[in-house]
Coordinates of N, CA and C in Angstrom, one line a residue:
X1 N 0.8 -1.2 0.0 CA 0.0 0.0 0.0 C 0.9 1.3 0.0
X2 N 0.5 2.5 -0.4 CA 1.2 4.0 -0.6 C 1.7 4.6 0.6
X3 N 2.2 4.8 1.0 CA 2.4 5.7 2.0 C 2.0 7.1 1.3
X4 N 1.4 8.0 2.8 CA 1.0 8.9 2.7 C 1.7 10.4 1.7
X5 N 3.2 10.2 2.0 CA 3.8 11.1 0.9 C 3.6 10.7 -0.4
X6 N 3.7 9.3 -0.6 CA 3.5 8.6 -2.4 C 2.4 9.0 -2.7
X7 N 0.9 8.9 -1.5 CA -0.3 9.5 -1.9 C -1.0 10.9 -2.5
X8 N 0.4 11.5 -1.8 CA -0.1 13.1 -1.8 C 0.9 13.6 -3.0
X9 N 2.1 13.1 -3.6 CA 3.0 13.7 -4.4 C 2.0 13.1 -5.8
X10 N 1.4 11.6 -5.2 CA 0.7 11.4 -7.1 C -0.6 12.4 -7.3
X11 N -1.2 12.8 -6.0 CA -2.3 14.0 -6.2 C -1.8 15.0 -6.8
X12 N -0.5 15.7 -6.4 CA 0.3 17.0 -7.1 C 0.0 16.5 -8.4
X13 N 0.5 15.6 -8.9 CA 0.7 15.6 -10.1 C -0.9 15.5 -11.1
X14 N -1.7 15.5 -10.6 CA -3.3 15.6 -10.9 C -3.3 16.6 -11.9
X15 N -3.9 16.9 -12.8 CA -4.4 18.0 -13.3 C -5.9 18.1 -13.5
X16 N -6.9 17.4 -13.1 CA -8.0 18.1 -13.2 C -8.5 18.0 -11.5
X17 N -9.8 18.0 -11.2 CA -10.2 17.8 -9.7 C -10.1 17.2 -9.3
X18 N -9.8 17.2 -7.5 CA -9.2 16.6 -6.3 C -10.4 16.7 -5.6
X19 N -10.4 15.8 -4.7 CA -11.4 15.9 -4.1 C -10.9 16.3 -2.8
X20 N -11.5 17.2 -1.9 CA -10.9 18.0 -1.1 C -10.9 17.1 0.4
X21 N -11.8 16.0 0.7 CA -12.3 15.1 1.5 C -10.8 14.0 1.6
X22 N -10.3 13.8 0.2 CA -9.0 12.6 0.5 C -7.8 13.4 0.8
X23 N -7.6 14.9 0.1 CA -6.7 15.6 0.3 C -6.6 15.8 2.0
X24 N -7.4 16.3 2.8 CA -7.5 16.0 4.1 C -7.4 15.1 4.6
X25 N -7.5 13.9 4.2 CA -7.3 12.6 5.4 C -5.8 12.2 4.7
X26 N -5.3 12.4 4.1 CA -3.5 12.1 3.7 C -3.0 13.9 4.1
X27 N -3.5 14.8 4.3 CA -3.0 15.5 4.8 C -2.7 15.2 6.3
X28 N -3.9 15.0 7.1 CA -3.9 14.5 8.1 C -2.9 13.2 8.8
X29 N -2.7 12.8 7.5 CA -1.4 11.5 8.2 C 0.0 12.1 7.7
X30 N 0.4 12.9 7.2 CA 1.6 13.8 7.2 C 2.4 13.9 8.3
X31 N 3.3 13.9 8.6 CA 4.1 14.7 9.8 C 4.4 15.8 9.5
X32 N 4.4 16.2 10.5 CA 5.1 17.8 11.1 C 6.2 17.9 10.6
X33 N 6.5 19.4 10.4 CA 7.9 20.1 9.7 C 8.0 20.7 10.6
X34 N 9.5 21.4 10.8 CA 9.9 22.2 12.0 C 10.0 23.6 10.8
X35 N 10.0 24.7 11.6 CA 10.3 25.7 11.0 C 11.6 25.9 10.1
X36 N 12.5 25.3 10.5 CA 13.9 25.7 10.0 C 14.2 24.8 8.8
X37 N 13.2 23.8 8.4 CA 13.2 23.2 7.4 C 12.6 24.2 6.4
X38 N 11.3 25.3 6.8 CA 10.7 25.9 5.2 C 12.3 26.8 4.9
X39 N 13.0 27.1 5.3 CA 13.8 28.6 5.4 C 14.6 27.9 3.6
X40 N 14.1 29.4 3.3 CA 14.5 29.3 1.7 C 13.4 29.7 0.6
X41 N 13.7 29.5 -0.3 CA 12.7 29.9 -1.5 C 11.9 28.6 -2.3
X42 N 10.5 28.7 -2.1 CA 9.9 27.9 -2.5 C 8.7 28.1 -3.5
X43 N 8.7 27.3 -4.8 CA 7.7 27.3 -6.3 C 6.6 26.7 -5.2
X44 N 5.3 27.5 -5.5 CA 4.4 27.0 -4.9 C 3.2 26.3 -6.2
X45 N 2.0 25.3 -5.9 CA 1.4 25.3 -6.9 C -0.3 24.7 -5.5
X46 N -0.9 24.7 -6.5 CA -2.5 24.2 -5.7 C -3.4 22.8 -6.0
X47 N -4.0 22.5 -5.7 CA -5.2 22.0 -6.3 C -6.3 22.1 -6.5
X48 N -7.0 21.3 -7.6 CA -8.3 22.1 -8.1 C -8.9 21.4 -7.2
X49 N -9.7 22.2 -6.2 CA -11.4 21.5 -6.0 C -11.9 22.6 -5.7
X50 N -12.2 23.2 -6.7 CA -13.1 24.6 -6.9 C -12.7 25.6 -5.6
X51 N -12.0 25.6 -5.0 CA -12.1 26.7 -3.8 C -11.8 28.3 -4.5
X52 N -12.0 29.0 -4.4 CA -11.9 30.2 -5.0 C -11.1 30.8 -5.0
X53 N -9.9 30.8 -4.4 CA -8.8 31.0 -3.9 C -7.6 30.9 -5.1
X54 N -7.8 30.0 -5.9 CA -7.4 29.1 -7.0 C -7.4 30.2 -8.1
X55 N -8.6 30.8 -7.8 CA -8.7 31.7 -9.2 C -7.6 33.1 -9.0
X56 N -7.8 33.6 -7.5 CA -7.0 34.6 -7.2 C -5.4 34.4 -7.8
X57 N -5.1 33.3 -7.3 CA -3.8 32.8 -7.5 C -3.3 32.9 -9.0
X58 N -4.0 32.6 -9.7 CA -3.5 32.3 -11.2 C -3.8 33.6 -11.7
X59 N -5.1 34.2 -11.4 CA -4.8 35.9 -11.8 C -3.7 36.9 -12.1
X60 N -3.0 36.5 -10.0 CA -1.8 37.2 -9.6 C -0.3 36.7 -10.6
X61 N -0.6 35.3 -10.8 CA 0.6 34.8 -11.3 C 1.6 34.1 -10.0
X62 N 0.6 33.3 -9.3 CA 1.3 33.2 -7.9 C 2.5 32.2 -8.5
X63 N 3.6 32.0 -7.7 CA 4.8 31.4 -7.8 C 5.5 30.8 -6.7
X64 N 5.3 31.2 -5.4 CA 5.7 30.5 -4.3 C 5.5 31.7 -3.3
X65 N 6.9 31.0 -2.3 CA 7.2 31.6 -0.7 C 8.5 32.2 -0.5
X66 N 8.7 32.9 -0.1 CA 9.9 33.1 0.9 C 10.0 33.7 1.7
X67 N 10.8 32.1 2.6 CA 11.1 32.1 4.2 C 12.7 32.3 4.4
X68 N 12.4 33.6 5.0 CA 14.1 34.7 5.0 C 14.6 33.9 6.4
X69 N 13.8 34.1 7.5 CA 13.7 34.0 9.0 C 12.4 33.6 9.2
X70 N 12.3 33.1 10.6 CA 11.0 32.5 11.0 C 10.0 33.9 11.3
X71 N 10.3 35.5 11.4 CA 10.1 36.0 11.7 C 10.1 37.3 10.3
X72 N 10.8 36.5 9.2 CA 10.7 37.4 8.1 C 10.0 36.7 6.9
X73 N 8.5 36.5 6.4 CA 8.3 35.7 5.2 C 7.6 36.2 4.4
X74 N 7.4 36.2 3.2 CA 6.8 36.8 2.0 C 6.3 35.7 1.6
X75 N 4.7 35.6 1.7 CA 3.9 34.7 1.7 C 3.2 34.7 -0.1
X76 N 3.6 35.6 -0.5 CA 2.9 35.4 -2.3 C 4.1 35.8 -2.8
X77 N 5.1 35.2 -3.6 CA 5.4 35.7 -4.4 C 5.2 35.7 -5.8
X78 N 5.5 36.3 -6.6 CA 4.2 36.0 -7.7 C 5.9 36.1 -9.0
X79 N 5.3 35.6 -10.1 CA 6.3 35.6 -11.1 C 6.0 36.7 -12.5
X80 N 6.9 37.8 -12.7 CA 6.5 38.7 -13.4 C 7.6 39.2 -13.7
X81 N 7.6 39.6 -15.1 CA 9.1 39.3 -16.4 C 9.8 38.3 -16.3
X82 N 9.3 37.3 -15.8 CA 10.5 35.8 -15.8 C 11.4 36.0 -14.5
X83 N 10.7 37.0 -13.1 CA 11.4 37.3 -12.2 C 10.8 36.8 -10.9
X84 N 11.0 36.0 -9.9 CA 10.1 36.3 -8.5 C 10.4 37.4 -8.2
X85 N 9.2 38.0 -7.7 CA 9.5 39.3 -6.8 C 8.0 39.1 -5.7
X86 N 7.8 39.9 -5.3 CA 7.0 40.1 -4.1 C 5.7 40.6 -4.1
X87 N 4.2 40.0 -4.3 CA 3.0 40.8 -4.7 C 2.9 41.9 -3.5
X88 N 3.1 41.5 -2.5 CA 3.2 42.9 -1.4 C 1.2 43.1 -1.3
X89 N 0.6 42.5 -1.8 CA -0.6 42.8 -1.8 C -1.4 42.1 0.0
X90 N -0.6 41.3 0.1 CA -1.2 40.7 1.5 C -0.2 40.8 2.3
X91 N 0.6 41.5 2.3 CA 2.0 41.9 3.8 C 2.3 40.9 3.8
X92 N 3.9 40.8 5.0 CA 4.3 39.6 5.3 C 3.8 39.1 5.7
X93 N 4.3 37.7 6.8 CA 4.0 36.7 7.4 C 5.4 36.5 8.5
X94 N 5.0 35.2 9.3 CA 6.1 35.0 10.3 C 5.9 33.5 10.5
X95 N 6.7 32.8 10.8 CA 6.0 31.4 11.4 C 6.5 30.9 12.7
X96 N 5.5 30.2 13.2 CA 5.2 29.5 15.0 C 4.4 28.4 14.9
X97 N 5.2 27.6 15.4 CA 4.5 26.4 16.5 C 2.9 26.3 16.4
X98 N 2.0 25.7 16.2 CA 1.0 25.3 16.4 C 0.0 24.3 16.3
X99 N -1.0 24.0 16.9 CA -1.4 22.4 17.1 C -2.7 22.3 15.3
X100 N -2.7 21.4 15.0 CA -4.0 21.9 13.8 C -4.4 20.6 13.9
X101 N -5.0 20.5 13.6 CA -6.4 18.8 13.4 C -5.3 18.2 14.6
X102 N -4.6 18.6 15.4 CA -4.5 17.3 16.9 C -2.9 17.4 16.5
X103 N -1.9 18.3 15.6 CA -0.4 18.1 15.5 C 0.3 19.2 15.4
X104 N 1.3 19.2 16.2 CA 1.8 20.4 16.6 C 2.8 20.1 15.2
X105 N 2.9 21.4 14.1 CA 3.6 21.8 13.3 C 3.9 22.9 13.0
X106 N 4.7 23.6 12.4 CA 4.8 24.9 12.0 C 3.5 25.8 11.0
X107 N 3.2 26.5 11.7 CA 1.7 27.6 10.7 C 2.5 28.7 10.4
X108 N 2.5 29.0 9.2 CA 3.1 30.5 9.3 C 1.8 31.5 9.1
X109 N 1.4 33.0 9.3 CA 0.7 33.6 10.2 C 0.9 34.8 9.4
X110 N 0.1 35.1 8.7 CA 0.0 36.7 8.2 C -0.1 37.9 9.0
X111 N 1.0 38.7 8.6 CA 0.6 39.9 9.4 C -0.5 40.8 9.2
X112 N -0.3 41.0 8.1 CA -2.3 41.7 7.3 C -3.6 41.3 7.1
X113 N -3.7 40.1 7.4 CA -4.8 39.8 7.3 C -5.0 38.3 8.2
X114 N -6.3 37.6 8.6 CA -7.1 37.0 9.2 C -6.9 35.5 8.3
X115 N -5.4 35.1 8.1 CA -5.6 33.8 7.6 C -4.1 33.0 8.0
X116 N -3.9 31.7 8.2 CA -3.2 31.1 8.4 C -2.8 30.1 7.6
X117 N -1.4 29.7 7.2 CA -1.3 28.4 6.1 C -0.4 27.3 7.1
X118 N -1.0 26.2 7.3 CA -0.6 25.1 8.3 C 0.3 24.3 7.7
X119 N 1.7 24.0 7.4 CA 2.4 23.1 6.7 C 2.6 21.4 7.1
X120 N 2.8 20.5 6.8 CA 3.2 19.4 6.8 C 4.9 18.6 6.0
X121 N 5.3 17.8 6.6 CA 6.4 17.5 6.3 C 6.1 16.7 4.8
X122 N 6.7 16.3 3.2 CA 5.7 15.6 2.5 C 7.5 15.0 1.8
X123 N 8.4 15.7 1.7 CA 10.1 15.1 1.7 C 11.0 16.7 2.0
X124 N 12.3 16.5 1.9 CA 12.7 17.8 1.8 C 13.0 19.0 1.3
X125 N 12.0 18.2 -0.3 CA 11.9 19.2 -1.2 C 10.4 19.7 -1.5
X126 N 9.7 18.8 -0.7 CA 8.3 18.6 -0.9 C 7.2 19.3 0.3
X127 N 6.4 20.3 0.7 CA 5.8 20.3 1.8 C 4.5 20.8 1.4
X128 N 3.3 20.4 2.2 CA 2.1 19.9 2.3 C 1.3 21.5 3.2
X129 N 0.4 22.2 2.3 CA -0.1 22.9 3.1 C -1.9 23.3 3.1
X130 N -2.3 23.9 4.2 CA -3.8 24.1 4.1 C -3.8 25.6 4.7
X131 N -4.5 26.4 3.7 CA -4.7 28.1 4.2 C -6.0 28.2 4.6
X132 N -6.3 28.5 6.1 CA -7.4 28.6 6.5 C -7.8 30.0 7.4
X133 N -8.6 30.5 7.4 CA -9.2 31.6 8.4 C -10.2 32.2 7.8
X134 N -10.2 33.5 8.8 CA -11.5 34.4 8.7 C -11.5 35.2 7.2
X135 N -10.5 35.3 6.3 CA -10.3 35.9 5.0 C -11.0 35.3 4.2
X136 N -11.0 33.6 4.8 CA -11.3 32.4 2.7 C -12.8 32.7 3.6
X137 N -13.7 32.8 4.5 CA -15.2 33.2 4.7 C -15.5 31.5 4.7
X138 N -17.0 31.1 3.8 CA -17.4 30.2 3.5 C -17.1 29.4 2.9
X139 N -16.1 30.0 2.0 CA -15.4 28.7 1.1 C -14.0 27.6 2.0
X140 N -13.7 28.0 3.3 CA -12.6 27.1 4.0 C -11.8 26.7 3.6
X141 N -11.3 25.8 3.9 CA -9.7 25.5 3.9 C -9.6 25.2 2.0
X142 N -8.3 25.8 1.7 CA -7.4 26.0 0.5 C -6.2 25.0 0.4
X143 N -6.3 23.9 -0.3 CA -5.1 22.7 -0.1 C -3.9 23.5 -1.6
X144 N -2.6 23.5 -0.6 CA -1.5 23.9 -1.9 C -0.3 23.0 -1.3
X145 N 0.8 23.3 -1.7 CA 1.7 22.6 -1.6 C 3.3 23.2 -2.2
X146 N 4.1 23.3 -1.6 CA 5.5 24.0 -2.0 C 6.3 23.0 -2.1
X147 N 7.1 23.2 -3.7 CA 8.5 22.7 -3.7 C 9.7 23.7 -3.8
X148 N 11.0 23.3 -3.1 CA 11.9 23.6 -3.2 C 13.2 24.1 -4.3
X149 N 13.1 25.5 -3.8 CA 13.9 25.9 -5.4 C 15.0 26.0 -5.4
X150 N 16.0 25.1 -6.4 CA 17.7 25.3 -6.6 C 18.0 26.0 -7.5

């Protein structure tokens, strides 16, 4: 049988709809990542199960993260002239410790706005995340996922 990272890397590779119900229960068996594992620059990407959030993203031209310090992170960076740089549209972020469905892992924590993205360990190039709070309203949790940029 798959282990839970084999489960969730052949999901990435999906291109049409996910169902947001299995994405949760292999998210849920993930392990925790420590903070000092995200620190670096990371190509971010999503999955489809209609959450709306999806559409913003591809508008902006989203492209990943960067984690400077645990205390310094640029949560959108978006790709524009063939360059990362910084949408600056939602401020930074910072990340801490925190418990989510019953596991203490790293959340990193917007400073401008009312939303949190909860990571999971998925390999060392690979990590597992869910953006949830008072921003996404009725539509809830947002499943994406970061890989590691050389």
């Amino acid at each position: 049988m798959s282990s839970p990272r084999d489960k969730y890397l052949a999901l990435a590779k999906e291109t049409g709809r996910v169902d947001k119900a299995t994405l949760d229960h292999i998210f849920d068996q993930l392990p925790p990542i420590q903070s000092d594992q995200l620190l670096g620059e990371w190509n971010g990407g999503f999955f489809d199960t209609g959450h709306p959030v999806a559409d913003i993203l591809k508008k902006i031209n989203w492209t990943g993260k960067s984690f400077r310090s645990r205390n310094v992170v640029d949560p959108v960076i978006v790709l524009k002239d063939g360059r990362r740089i910084s949408w600056g549209e939602w401020g930074m972020a910072s990340v801490h410790d925190m418990v989510f469905r019953g596991v203490l892992s790293t959340t990193m924590i917007y400073d401008d706005r009312p939303v949190l993205d909860h990571f999971r360990y998925v390999d060392n190039d690979f990590v597992a995340g869910i953006m949830e709070g008072k921003a996404l309203g009725k539509d809830g949790e947002f499943h994406f996922y970061l890989k590691r940029c050389y």
